[in-house]
Amino acid sequence: MAQNSATEVARETTQQAFSLEIYGENVGVIFIDVPNEKVNTLKAEFAEQFLAILQQAQSTSGLKGLVITSGKKDNFIAGADISMIAGCENKAQASELSKAGHVLFDKIDNYPLPIIAAIHGACLGGGLELALACHARVCSNDNKTKLGLPEVQLGLLPGSGGTQRLPRLIGIPHALDLMLTGRQLKAKQALKLGLVDDVVPESILLDVAVKMVKKGGVQRPAIHWQQRLLSSKLLRNKVFDSAKQKALSKTKGHYPAPEKIIHVVKTGMNKGLQAGYAEEAKAFGELVMTPESAALRNLFFAVTALKNETGAQATPLKINQVGVLGGGLMGGGIAYVTAFQGKLPVRIKDISDKGVTQALRYSWDLLTQRVIKRRLLARERAAVMARVSGTLSYQGLENANVIIEAVFEDLALKQKMVAEVEKMSKQQAIFASNTSSLPIHQIAQNATHPEKVIGLHYFSPVDKMPLVEVIPHQHTDETTIATVVALAKRQGKTAIVVGDDAGFYVNRILAPFLCEAARCLVEGESIEHIDRALVEFGFPVGPFNLLDEVGIDVGTKILPILVERFGERFKAPDLLDKVVKDDRKGKKNGKGFYEYGHHTNKLWFWKKANKRQVDKTIYSLIGVVPNNTLTKADIAQRCVMMMLNEAARCLDENIIKSARDGDVGAVFGIGFPPFFGGPFRYMDSLGIAKTVETLNNLAVKYGDKFEPCELLCNMAENNQTFFSANAEDEVNATKLSNEQ
Ligand code: NAI
């Protein structure tokens, strides 16, 4: 940091978040360095300190202006501290937080001398709002530098003037895009949009900002034509209307924040800055108190907590190289996230050239998409590809200390793989199986080192799905668990440690949901009607669309295993058998519940899925004449209630360690509606007694499989909830049945 500048240091040594240094006699630099924290987040109590620093600078004679920068390595300000929000009891209190932000950032905006933000690292949420209040911004060209307003992802809006300053700086369309998606920009993208005024190497960041101050700020280029056009109110309103329509088609009315963002920006642009601020504070207060925002914030806390957990009482091994057995759909994806996100060397072993080539191609294709979108340089792609290699033997895998197995779903084959790995490995490698249905203890049955065998269950497509289930069996040791959890995190995944029983957690709660959808179909509800019912409930795709996506053969393979272990409630109607026998595998062979034409690309995107046409020939195949007698709400209730009841059983049986893990698993593994926070938060919001009552009613109508499980009945009787109302406890909510 500008060590080469002539510096007269007057840095305070108190435990303050802000300190002032004077550079080259006449430029003040405010360093933000929140004590005892890894990253800077803004807290309400900082306002006073910050105002005092501004005052101190103002009374320093001869100052030409100020630079605001971070005292932390690689982090500017990650956002406002959202635990402040949890303390708000009503809309008015939450609005006050926003208003306090307005007052503070207005002080920067109206400061009599130029203030420049010098940004390196994450500059997000409240951090970017602070930077927006400065008179100009310069940022480093480092990959760690990211700018964005992610509040919408927590069901909120930027509450410290961001909704007003951003459109005035970069124009309404770009500002809406950033606020409605919450996406983060790299330095060059930010420069292109005019969000920052200069991008420089980190080594000269502070010097450049100091020079900007000395020059008296920056000269902005003439206003962009798009902004000029929008000086017409009519045109502006058209932009707002189309943004609203687009937002509604995405949210389906489940998330209130996007509409509020559009409304607040519109107010500010049509009625002026002060009206905009007032509306921003009001809307912020309202959003804070919505159940949707509370659910999204709880999920955020849960994922953050999981990131800090090691999964076991042991230190993870340092991973030197990862081996992947099987270069199919899953193996290819696992190799990619290991080499790209994990930055680890990975060697794929398959029995056929095709398998190896296919896996290498998987990484190449995904990296090339990034190169085309300019999110990666060609040389960076080459560097990642240099970490991936393939073989038909075990050559080059002898020293890998983690081997991930993703061969065909066949117990004898997987046991054989364990034996082969134990024989060839010089490191006594960890053997992590990606099985979707086979019990891990059976895979480890003949192992010489069963303590090294573990389940590591990814979801398809591996590069997109954020969850993995880590499944220790009875004899897996703690180091193995910790190492695999650490590896999953390195691959960019959220890991939950789950119990070794049929279906583990995610597939176990998904199966009864899918079976119930199939029962609705047998009873005469159409495929579109059922899928639409669950999409309207909030799932990204309906159950039949999902089956087509994952492969009907894959999706149904697990059912007999679940029936054998847990009984009739997992029994699917015969129609699924008929569908599989008709060689309908879904999207992968272009034949399923829906029509595919020629689009059978394995690397699919959810967004296309909801637009397909049902393959009507399926009705005669399964002997159903659709007549839609149930409402969509009825269908959704039947399918979802089966899932909720099973999730509660999983908690009771220790398959998941906590309701929190169960929520994270369902949202990130299946797409359970995030605005409900997950199945357990959802049951809490319905009321456990009400959940039990609904299940009992369904049991009368549709049979025993709906009977509420013991845990739910006990909880209803004792008036309990899964989570405490106290925000502090929410994150640590542990298994209730232990406490009973
Ligand atoms: P896949 O059929 O696409 O690939 C399996 C690969 O294993 C093939 O390339 C095959 O040549 C290779 N292979 C077979 N025997 C081998 C051996 N002895 N040594 C090395 N390679 C060998 O299968 P997919 O879909 O990738 O599944 C793999 C595993 O992942 C299975 O256990 C499956 O249950 C599990 N899984 C699958 C999911 C999915 O959605 N497809 C989701 C989660 C888990």
Short mmCIF file of N, CA, C and O in Angstrom, two decimals, residues 144-210:
data_model
loop_
_atom_site.label_atom_id
_atom_site.label_comp_id
_atom_site.label_asym_id
_atom_site.label_seq_id
_atom_site.Cartn_x
_atom_site.Cartn_y
_atom_site.Cartn_z
N LYS A 144 -9.92 -11.06 -7.13
CA LYS A 144 -10.67 -11.03 -5.87
C LYS A 144 -11.57 -9.81 -5.79
O LYS A 144 -12.48 -9.74 -4.95
N THR A 145 -11.33 -8.83 -6.65
CA THR A 145 -12.16 -7.62 -6.62
C THR A 145 -13.50 -7.89 -7.30
O THR A 145 -13.55 -8.29 -8.46
N LYS A 146 -14.55 -7.74 -6.51
CA LYS A 146 -15.90 -8.02 -7.04
C LYS A 146 -16.84 -6.96 -6.51
O LYS A 146 -16.80 -6.63 -5.32
N LEU A 147 -17.68 -6.42 -7.39
CA LEU A 147 -18.61 -5.38 -6.95
C LEU A 147 -20.04 -5.82 -7.24
O LEU A 147 -20.32 -6.35 -8.32
N GLY A 148 -20.93 -5.60 -6.29
CA GLY A 148 -22.31 -5.99 -6.52
C GLY A 148 -23.22 -5.61 -5.38
O GLY A 148 -22.77 -5.23 -4.29
N LEU A 149 -24.53 -5.70 -5.65
CA LEU A 149 -25.54 -5.43 -4.63
C LEU A 149 -26.38 -6.70 -4.47
O LEU A 149 -27.42 -6.85 -5.11
N PRO A 150 -25.94 -7.65 -3.64
CA PRO A 150 -26.62 -8.94 -3.57
C PRO A 150 -27.83 -8.99 -2.63
O PRO A 150 -28.35 -10.06 -2.36
N GLU A 151 -28.30 -7.83 -2.17
CA GLU A 151 -29.38 -7.82 -1.17
C GLU A 151 -30.60 -8.62 -1.60
O GLU A 151 -31.26 -9.27 -0.78
N VAL A 152 -30.91 -8.58 -2.90
CA VAL A 152 -32.11 -9.28 -3.40
C VAL A 152 -32.06 -10.77 -3.05
O VAL A 152 -33.09 -11.40 -2.81
N GLN A 153 -30.85 -11.32 -2.97
CA GLN A 153 -30.72 -12.74 -2.65
C GLN A 153 -31.11 -13.05 -1.20
O GLN A 153 -31.32 -14.19 -0.84
N LEU A 154 -31.17 -12.00 -0.40
CA LEU A 154 -31.63 -12.17 0.98
C LEU A 154 -33.04 -11.61 1.14
O LEU A 154 -33.50 -11.35 2.25
N GLY A 155 -33.71 -11.39 0.02
CA GLY A 155 -35.08 -10.87 0.06
C GLY A 155 -35.15 -9.41 0.47
O GLY A 155 -36.19 -8.96 0.94
N LEU A 156 -34.06 -8.67 0.26
CA LEU A 156 -34.00 -7.28 0.68
C LEU A 156 -33.68 -6.38 -0.50
O LEU A 156 -33.54 -6.84 -1.63
N LEU A 157 -33.53 -5.08 -0.22
CA LEU A 157 -33.02 -4.17 -1.25
C LEU A 157 -31.89 -3.36 -0.64
O LEU A 157 -31.75 -3.30 0.58
N PRO A 158 -31.05 -2.75 -1.49
CA PRO A 158 -29.98 -1.92 -0.95
C PRO A 158 -30.61 -0.75 -0.20
O PRO A 158 -31.36 0.02 -0.78
N GLY A 159 -30.36 -0.66 1.10
CA GLY A 159 -31.11 0.28 1.93
C GLY A 159 -30.36 1.52 2.32
O GLY A 159 -30.86 2.35 3.07
N SER A 160 -29.13 1.68 1.83
CA SER A 160 -28.38 2.88 2.22
C SER A 160 -28.15 3.80 1.03
O SER A 160 -27.04 4.29 0.81
N GLY A 161 -29.19 3.98 0.26
CA GLY A 161 -29.13 4.92 -0.86
C GLY A 161 -28.74 4.29 -2.18
O GLY A 161 -28.76 4.94 -3.23
N GLY A 162 -28.40 3.00 -2.16
CA GLY A 162 -27.94 2.32 -3.38
C GLY A 162 -28.97 2.34 -4.50
O GLY A 162 -28.62 2.48 -5.67
N THR A 163 -30.25 2.22 -4.14
CA THR A 163 -31.29 2.17 -5.19
C THR A 163 -31.39 3.52 -5.91
O THR A 163 -31.92 3.59 -7.02
N GLN A 164 -30.88 4.57 -5.28
CA GLN A 164 -30.97 5.90 -5.89
C GLN A 164 -29.66 6.29 -6.58
O GLN A 164 -29.67 6.84 -7.68
N ARG A 165 -28.54 5.97 -5.93
CA ARG A 165 -27.25 6.40 -6.51
C ARG A 165 -26.87 5.56 -7.73
O ARG A 165 -26.32 6.07 -8.69
N LEU A 166 -27.14 4.25 -7.67
CA LEU A 166 -26.69 3.39 -8.77
C LEU A 166 -27.32 3.77 -10.12
O LEU A 166 -26.59 3.95 -11.09
N PRO A 167 -28.67 3.91 -10.21
CA PRO A 167 -29.22 4.28 -11.52
C PRO A 167 -28.74 5.65 -12.00
O PRO A 167 -28.58 5.86 -13.20
N ARG A 168 -28.48 6.54 -11.07
CA ARG A 168 -27.99 7.85 -11.49
C ARG A 168 -26.57 7.77 -12.03
O ARG A 168 -26.16 8.58 -12.84
N LEU A 169 -25.83 6.77 -11.58
CA LEU A 169 -24.44 6.63 -12.03
C LEU A 169 -24.32 5.83 -13.33
O LEU A 169 -23.62 6.23 -14.24
N ILE A 170 -25.03 4.71 -13.41
CA ILE A 170 -24.81 3.82 -14.57
C ILE A 170 -26.05 3.66 -15.45
O ILE A 170 -26.04 2.89 -16.39
N GLY A 171 -27.12 4.37 -15.14
CA GLY A 171 -28.34 4.27 -15.95
C GLY A 171 -29.31 3.24 -15.37
O GLY A 171 -28.89 2.30 -14.68
N ILE A 172 -30.58 3.45 -15.67
CA ILE A 172 -31.62 2.61 -15.05
C ILE A 172 -31.52 1.13 -15.47
O ILE A 172 -31.54 0.25 -14.60
N PRO A 173 -31.38 0.83 -16.77
CA PRO A 173 -31.40 -0.60 -17.13
C PRO A 173 -30.29 -1.42 -16.46
O PRO A 173 -30.55 -2.49 -15.90
N HIS A 174 -29.06 -0.90 -16.49
CA HIS A 174 -27.96 -1.65 -15.87
C HIS A 174 -28.14 -1.73 -14.36
O HIS A 174 -27.85 -2.76 -13.73
N ALA A 175 -28.61 -0.62 -13.78
CA ALA A 175 -28.78 -0.60 -12.31
C ALA A 175 -29.83 -1.63 -11.91
O ALA A 175 -29.63 -2.40 -10.95
N LEU A 176 -30.93 -1.68 -12.65
CA LEU A 176 -31.98 -2.67 -12.32
C LEU A 176 -31.43 -4.08 -12.45
O LEU A 176 -31.65 -4.94 -11.60
N ASP A 177 -30.68 -4.30 -13.53
CA ASP A 177 -30.12 -5.63 -13.75
C ASP A 177 -29.25 -6.04 -12.56
O ASP A 177 -29.40 -7.15 -12.02
N LEU A 178 -28.37 -5.14 -12.12
CA LEU A 178 -27.49 -5.49 -11.00
C LEU A 178 -28.27 -5.75 -9.71
O LEU A 178 -27.98 -6.69 -8.97
N MET A 179 -29.27 -4.89 -9.46
CA MET A 179 -30.00 -5.04 -8.19
C MET A 179 -30.96 -6.22 -8.21
O MET A 179 -31.23 -6.83 -7.19
N LEU A 180 -31.51 -6.54 -9.38
CA LEU A 180 -32.51 -7.62 -9.45
C LEU A 180 -31.87 -9.00 -9.51
O LEU A 180 -32.48 -9.99 -9.12
N THR A 181 -30.63 -9.05 -10.01
CA THR A 181 -29.97 -10.37 -10.06
C THR A 181 -29.03 -10.54 -8.87
O THR A 181 -28.75 -11.67 -8.47
N GLY A 182 -28.52 -9.43 -8.36
CA GLY A 182 -27.53 -9.52 -7.27
C GLY A 182 -26.18 -9.98 -7.78
O GLY A 182 -25.30 -10.32 -7.00
N ARG A 183 -26.01 -9.99 -9.11
CA ARG A 183 -24.76 -10.56 -9.63
C ARG A 183 -23.57 -9.65 -9.33
O ARG A 183 -23.74 -8.44 -9.12
N GLN A 184 -22.39 -10.27 -9.32
CA GLN A 184 -21.19 -9.53 -8.96
C GLN A 184 -20.35 -9.26 -10.20
O GLN A 184 -20.20 -10.12 -11.06
N LEU A 185 -19.81 -8.06 -10.26
CA LEU A 185 -19.01 -7.69 -11.43
C LEU A 185 -17.53 -7.75 -11.09
O LEU A 185 -17.11 -7.43 -9.99
N LYS A 186 -16.76 -8.16 -12.10
CA LYS A 186 -15.31 -8.05 -11.96
C LYS A 186 -14.92 -6.63 -12.33
O LYS A 186 -15.71 -5.88 -12.92
N ALA A 187 -13.65 -6.27 -12.03
CA ALA A 187 -13.20 -4.89 -12.21
C ALA A 187 -13.48 -4.36 -13.62
O ALA A 187 -14.03 -3.26 -13.78
N LYS A 188 -13.10 -5.16 -14.62
CA LYS A 188 -13.23 -4.64 -15.99
C LYS A 188 -14.69 -4.41 -16.37
O LYS A 188 -15.03 -3.45 -17.06
N GLN A 189 -15.57 -5.31 -15.93
CA GLN A 189 -17.00 -5.14 -16.23
C GLN A 189 -17.51 -3.87 -15.54
O GLN A 189 -18.31 -3.13 -16.11
N ALA A 190 -17.04 -3.65 -14.31
CA ALA A 190 -17.48 -2.48 -13.55
C ALA A 190 -17.03 -1.20 -14.26
O ALA A 190 -17.76 -0.21 -14.31
N LEU A 191 -15.83 -1.26 -14.83
CA LEU A 191 -15.32 -0.08 -15.54
C LEU A 191 -16.16 0.19 -16.78
O LEU A 191 -16.53 1.33 -17.08
N LYS A 192 -16.49 -0.89 -17.48
CA LYS A 192 -17.28 -0.76 -18.72
C LYS A 192 -18.64 -0.11 -18.43
O LYS A 192 -19.13 0.70 -19.22
N LEU A 193 -19.24 -0.47 -17.31
CA LEU A 193 -20.56 0.09 -16.97
C LEU A 193 -20.46 1.50 -16.38
O LEU A 193 -21.48 2.15 -16.17
N GLY A 194 -19.23 1.92 -16.05
CA GLY A 194 -19.08 3.25 -15.43
C GLY A 194 -19.28 3.21 -13.92
O GLY A 194 -19.44 4.24 -13.28
N LEU A 195 -19.29 2.00 -13.36
CA LEU A 195 -19.46 1.87 -11.92
C LEU A 195 -18.18 2.32 -11.21
O LEU A 195 -18.22 2.87 -10.11
N VAL A 196 -17.02 2.03 -11.83
CA VAL A 196 -15.76 2.57 -11.31
C VAL A 196 -15.14 3.45 -12.40
O VAL A 196 -15.46 3.31 -13.58
N ASP A 197 -14.23 4.34 -11.95
CA ASP A 197 -13.66 5.29 -12.90
C ASP A 197 -12.31 4.85 -13.43
O ASP A 197 -11.85 5.34 -14.45
N ASP A 198 -11.67 3.92 -12.71
CA ASP A 198 -10.37 3.45 -13.18
C ASP A 198 -10.10 2.07 -12.58
O ASP A 198 -10.60 1.74 -11.50
N VAL A 199 -9.33 1.27 -13.32
CA VAL A 199 -8.92 -0.06 -12.83
C VAL A 199 -7.41 -0.12 -12.95
O VAL A 199 -6.86 0.14 -14.02
N VAL A 200 -6.74 -0.43 -11.85
CA VAL A 200 -5.27 -0.42 -11.84
C VAL A 200 -4.75 -1.62 -11.06
O VAL A 200 -5.50 -2.23 -10.30
N PRO A 201 -3.46 -1.96 -11.22
CA PRO A 201 -2.92 -3.05 -10.39
C PRO A 201 -2.98 -2.68 -8.91
O PRO A 201 -2.87 -1.50 -8.56
N GLU A 202 -3.14 -3.70 -8.08
CA GLU A 202 -3.30 -3.44 -6.65
C GLU A 202 -2.12 -2.67 -6.08
O GLU A 202 -2.28 -1.82 -5.21
N SER A 203 -0.90 -2.95 -6.62
CA SER A 203 0.30 -2.33 -6.06
C SER A 203 0.27 -0.80 -6.15
O SER A 203 0.91 -0.13 -5.36
N ILE A 204 -0.48 -0.25 -7.10
CA ILE A 204 -0.49 1.22 -7.22
C ILE A 204 -1.87 1.82 -6.93
O ILE A 204 -2.12 2.99 -7.16
N LEU A 205 -2.78 0.96 -6.39
CA LEU A 205 -4.16 1.40 -6.17
C LEU A 205 -4.24 2.68 -5.32
O LEU A 205 -4.88 3.67 -5.70
N LEU A 206 -3.56 2.64 -4.19
CA LEU A 206 -3.66 3.77 -3.28
C LEU A 206 -3.02 5.02 -3.89
O LEU A 206 -3.56 6.13 -3.78
N ASP A 207 -1.88 4.83 -4.54
CA ASP A 207 -1.21 5.98 -5.17
C ASP A 207 -2.12 6.63 -6.20
O ASP A 207 -2.22 7.86 -6.27
N VAL A 208 -2.79 5.79 -6.99
CA VAL A 208 -3.66 6.33 -8.04
C VAL A 208 -4.82 7.11 -7.40
O VAL A 208 -5.17 8.20 -7.84
N ALA A 209 -5.39 6.53 -6.32
CA ALA A 209 -6.51 7.21 -5.64
C ALA A 209 -6.05 8.54 -5.06
O ALA A 209 -6.75 9.56 -5.16
N VAL A 210 -4.85 8.54 -4.46
CA VAL A 210 -4.31 9.78 -3.88
C VAL A 210 -4.13 10.83 -4.99
O VAL A 210 -4.49 12.00 -4.82
#
